Short mmCIF file of C-alpha atoms and ligand atoms in Angstrom, two decimals:
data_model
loop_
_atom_site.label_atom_id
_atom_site.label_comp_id
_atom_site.label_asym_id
_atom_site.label_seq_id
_atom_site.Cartn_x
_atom_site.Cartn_y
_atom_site.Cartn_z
CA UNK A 19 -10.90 -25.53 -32.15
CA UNK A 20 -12.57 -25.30 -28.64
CA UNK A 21 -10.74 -24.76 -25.95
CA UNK A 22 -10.84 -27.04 -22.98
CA UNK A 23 -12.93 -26.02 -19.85
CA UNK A 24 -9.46 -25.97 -18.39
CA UNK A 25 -8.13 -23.83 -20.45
CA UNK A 26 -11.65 -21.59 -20.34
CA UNK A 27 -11.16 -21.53 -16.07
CA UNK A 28 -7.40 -20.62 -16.44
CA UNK A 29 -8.32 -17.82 -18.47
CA UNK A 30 -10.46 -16.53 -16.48
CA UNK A 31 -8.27 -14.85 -13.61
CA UNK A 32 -5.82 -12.63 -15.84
CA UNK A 33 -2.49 -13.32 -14.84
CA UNK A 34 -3.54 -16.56 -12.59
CA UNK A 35 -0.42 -18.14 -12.78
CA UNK A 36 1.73 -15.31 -12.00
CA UNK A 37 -0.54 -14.49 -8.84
CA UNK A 38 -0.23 -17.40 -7.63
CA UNK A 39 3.23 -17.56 -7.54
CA UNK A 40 3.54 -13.74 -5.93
CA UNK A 41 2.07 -14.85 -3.49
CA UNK A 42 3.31 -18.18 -2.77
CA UNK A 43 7.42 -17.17 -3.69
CA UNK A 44 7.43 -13.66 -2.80
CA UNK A 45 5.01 -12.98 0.12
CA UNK A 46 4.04 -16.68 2.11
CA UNK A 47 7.45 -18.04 2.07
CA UNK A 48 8.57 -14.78 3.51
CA UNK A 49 6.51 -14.87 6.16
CA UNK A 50 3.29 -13.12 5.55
CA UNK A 51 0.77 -16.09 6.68
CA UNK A 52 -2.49 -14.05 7.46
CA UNK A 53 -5.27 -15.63 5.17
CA UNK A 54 -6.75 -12.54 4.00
CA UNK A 55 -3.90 -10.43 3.27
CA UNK A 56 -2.52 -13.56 0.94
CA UNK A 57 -6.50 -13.42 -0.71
CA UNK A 58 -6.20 -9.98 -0.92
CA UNK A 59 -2.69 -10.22 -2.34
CA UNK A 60 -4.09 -13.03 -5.03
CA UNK A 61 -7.32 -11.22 -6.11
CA UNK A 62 -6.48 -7.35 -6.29
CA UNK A 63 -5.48 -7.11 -9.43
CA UNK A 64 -2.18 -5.20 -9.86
CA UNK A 65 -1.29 -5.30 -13.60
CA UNK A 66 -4.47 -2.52 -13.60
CA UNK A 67 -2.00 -0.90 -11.34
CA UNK A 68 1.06 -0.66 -13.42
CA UNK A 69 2.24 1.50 -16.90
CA UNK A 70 1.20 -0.10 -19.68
CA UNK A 71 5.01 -0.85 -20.69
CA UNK A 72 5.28 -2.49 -17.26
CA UNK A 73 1.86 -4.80 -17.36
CA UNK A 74 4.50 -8.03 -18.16
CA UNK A 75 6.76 -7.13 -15.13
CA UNK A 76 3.25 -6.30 -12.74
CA UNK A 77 3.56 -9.81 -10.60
CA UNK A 78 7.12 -9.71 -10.34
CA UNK A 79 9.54 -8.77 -7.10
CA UNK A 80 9.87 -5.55 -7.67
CA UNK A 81 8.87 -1.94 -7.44
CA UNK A 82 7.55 -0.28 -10.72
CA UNK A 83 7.63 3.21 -11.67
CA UNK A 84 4.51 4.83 -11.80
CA UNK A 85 5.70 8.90 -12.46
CA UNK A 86 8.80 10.46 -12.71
CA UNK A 87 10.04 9.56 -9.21
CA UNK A 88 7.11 7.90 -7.77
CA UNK A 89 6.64 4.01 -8.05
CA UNK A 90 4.27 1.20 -6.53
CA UNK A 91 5.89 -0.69 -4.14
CA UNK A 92 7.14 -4.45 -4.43
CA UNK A 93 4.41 -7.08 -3.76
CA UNK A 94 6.10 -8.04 -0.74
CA UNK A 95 6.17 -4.99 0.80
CA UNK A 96 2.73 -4.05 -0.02
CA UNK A 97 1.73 -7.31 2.07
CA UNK A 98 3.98 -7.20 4.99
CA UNK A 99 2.64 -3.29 5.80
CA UNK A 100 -0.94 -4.55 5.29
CA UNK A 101 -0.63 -7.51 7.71
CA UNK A 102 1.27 -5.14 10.31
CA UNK A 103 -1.61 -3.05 10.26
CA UNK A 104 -3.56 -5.72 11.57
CA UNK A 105 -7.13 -4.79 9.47
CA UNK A 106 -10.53 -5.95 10.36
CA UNK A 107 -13.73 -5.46 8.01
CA UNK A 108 -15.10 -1.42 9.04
CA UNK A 109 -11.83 -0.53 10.19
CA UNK A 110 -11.19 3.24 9.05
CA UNK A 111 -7.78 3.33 7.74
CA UNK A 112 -5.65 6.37 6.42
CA UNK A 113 -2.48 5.86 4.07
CA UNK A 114 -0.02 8.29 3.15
CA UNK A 115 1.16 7.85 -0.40
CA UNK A 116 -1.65 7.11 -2.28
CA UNK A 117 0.54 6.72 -5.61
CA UNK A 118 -1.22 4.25 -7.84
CA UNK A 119 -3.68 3.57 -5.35
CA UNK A 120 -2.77 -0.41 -5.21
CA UNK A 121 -2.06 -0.27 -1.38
CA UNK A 122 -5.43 1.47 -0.77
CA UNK A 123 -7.11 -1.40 -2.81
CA UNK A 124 -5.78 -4.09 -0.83
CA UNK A 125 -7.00 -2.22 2.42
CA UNK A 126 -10.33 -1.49 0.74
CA UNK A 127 -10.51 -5.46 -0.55
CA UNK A 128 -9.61 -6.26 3.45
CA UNK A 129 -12.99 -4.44 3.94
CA UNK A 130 -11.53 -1.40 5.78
CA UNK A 131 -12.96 2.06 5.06
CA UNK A 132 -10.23 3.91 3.28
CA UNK A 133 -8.88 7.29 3.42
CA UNK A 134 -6.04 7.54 1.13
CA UNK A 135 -3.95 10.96 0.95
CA UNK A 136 -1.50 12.21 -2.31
CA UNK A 137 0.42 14.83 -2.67
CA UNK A 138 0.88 14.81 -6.53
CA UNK A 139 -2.17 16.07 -7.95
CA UNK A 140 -2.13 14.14 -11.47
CA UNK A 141 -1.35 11.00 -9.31
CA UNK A 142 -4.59 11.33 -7.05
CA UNK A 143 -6.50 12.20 -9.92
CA UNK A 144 -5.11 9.02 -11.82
CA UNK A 145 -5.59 6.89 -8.67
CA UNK A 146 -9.24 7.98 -7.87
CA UNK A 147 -10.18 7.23 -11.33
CA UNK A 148 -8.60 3.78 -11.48
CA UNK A 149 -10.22 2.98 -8.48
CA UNK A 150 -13.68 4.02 -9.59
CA UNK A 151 -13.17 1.88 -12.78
CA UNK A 152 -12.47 -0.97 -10.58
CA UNK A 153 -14.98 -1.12 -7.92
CA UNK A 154 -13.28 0.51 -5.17
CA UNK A 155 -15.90 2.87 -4.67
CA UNK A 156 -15.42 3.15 -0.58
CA UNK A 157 -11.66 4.74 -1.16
CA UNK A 158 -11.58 8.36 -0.39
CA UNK A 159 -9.11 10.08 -2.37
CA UNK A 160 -7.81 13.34 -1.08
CA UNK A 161 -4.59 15.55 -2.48
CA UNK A 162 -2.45 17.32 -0.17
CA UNK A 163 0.18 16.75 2.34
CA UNK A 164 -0.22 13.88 4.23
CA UNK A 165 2.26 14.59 6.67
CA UNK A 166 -0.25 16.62 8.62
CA UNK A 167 -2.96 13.40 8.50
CA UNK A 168 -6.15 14.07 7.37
CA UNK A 169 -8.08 15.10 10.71
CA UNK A 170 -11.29 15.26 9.73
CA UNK A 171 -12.32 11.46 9.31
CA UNK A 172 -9.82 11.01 12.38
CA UNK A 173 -9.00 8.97 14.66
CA UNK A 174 -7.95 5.32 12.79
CA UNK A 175 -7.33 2.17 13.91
CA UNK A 176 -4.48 2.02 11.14
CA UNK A 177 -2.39 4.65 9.40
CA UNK A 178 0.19 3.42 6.55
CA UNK A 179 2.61 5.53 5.47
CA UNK A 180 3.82 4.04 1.82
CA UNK A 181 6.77 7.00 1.24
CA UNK A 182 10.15 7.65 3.47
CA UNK A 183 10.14 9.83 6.54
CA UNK A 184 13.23 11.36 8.33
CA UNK A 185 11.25 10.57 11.69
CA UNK A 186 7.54 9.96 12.68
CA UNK A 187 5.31 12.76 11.84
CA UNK A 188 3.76 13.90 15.24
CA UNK A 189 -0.21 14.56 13.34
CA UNK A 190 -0.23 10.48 12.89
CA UNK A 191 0.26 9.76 16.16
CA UNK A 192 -2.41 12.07 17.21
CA UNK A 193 -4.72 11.02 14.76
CA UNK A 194 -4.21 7.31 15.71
CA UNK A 195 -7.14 5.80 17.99
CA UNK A 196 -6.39 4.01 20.88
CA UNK A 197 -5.22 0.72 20.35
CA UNK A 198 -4.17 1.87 16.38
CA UNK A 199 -1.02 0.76 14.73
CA UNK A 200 0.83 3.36 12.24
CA UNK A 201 3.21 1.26 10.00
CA UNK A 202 5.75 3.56 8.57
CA UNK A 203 9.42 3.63 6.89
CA UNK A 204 11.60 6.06 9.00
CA UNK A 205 15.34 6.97 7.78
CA UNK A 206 17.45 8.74 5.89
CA UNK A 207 16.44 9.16 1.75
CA UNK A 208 18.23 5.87 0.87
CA UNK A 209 17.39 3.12 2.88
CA UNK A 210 14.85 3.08 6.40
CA UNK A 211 13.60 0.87 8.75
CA UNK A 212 9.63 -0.53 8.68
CA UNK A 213 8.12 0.46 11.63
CA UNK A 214 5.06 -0.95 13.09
CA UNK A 215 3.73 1.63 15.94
CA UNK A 216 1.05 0.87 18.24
CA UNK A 217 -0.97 3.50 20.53
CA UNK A 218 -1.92 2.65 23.93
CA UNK A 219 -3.44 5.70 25.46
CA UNK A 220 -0.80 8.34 25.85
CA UNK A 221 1.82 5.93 25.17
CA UNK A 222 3.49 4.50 22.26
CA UNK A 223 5.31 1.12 21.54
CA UNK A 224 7.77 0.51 18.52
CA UNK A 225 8.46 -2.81 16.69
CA UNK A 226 11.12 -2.68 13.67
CA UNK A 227 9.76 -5.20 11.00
CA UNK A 228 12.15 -4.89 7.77
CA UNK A 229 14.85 -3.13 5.82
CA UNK A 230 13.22 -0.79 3.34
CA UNK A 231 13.94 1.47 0.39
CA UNK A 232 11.03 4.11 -0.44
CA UNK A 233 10.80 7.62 -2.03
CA UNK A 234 10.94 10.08 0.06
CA UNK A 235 7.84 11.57 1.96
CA UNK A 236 7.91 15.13 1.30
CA UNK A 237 6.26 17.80 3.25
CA UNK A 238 5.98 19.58 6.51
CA UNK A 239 6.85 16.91 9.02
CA UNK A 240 8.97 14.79 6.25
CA UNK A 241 11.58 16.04 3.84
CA UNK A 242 11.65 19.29 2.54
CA UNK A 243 10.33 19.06 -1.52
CA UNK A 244 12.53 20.67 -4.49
CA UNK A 245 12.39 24.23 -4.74
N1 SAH B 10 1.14 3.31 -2.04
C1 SAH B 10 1.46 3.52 -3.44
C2 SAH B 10 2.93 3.75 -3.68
C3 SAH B 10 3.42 4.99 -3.04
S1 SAH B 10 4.83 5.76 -3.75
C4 SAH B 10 0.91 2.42 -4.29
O1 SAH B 10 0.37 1.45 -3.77
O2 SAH B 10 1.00 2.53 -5.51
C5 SAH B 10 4.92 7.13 -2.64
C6 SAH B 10 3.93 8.22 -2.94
O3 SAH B 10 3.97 9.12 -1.85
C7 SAH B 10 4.26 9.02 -4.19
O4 SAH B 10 3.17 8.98 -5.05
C8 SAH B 10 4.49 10.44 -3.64
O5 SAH B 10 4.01 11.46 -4.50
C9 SAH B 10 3.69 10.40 -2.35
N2 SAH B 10 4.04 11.40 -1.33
C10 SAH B 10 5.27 11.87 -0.98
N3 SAH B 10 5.15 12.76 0.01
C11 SAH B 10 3.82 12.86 0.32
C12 SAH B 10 3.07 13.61 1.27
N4 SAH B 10 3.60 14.47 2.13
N5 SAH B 10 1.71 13.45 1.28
C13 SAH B 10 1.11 12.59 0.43
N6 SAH B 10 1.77 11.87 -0.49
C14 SAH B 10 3.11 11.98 -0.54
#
């Protein structure tokens, strides 16, 4: 039997079907509209993202685990940060969390230069690998504690923070540039607020964007870790 040339095309975008509808159920009708972030959404692939028990659940509207406590974040999520942080092609862009490494894709798909920090050493190790495998070659994977930034590719037009902080971690301010947004979840361990910060000069402006549920963001200016 051959197969159709329709079935050949459909074939060729694993998981077409259940892209497409990510992105139109779960992220447009939500109200993520920016063209770019929905292409990125579509074409970075996140089943290569996910366990291997998971790769079934990988378009749905969820978080997945990832570790023993860490996950990657629900599609939805994933978008909403990514258009709050406002990316242009060049822009040099730091996240916090690197966990997978699916956020930093996106950002790296959007064209921005990617600095990506994790402070789980087989997860960065994981994450930098994956990314290699997949073309990503631009994302900078670093381990360590990303509450402190990563000053020396400083400042950034965007810094995403992808794991819960008690309050805003002074470093990331400083290490915004002028005119930078930090989009960040700030609360207590069980539920926070999405912030989208922007840096004019020495001043700062807050916007809240969405109820949020992350794990936690341990580390000298976020929750202390387990002893
Ligand atoms: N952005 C990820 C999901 C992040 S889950 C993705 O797209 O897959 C949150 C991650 O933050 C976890 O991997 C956790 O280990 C990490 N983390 C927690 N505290 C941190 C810190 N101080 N510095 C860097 N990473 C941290």
């Amino acid at each position: 039997m051959n197969r159709s040339v329709f079935e050949a095309a459909q074939e060729a975008v694993p998981y077409e079907a259940e892209r497409r509808a990510m992105v139109e159920e779960q992220i447009r009708r939500r109200g993520v509209q920016d063209p770019h972030v929905l292409d990125a959404m579509f074409s970075v692939p996140r089943h290569e993202f996910v366990l291997p028990e998971h790769l079934g659940a990988a378009y749905e509207d969820r978080p997945l685990p990832i570790g023993t406590t860490e996950t990657i974040s629900q599609p939805y999520i994933v978008a909403a940060m990514t258009a709050a942080a406002r990316i242009s092609p060049g822009d040099k862009v730091l996240e916090i969390g690197t966990g997978a490494g699916y956020q930093a894709a996106v950002l790296a798909y959007l064209g921005a230069e990617v600095v990506t920090v994790e402070r789980n050493g087989s997860l960065a190790d994981a994450a930098r690998e994956r990314l290699q495998w997949l073309g990503f070659n631009r994302v900078k994977v670093v381990e360590g504690d990303g509450t402190e930034g990563y000053p020396a590719d400083a400042p950034y037009q965007a810094i995403l923070v992808t794991a819960a902080a008690p309050r805003v971690p002074e470093p990331l301010i400083e290490q915004l540039a002028d005119g930078g947004r930090l989009v960040i979840p700030v609360g207590d361990r069980n539920r926070q607020d999405l912030l989208q910060i922007f840096k004019h000069g020495a001043e700062t402006s807050t916007r809240f964007l969405d109820p949020c549920q992350f794990v936690p963001l341990i580390g000298k200016h976020g929750w202390p870790g387990p002893k």
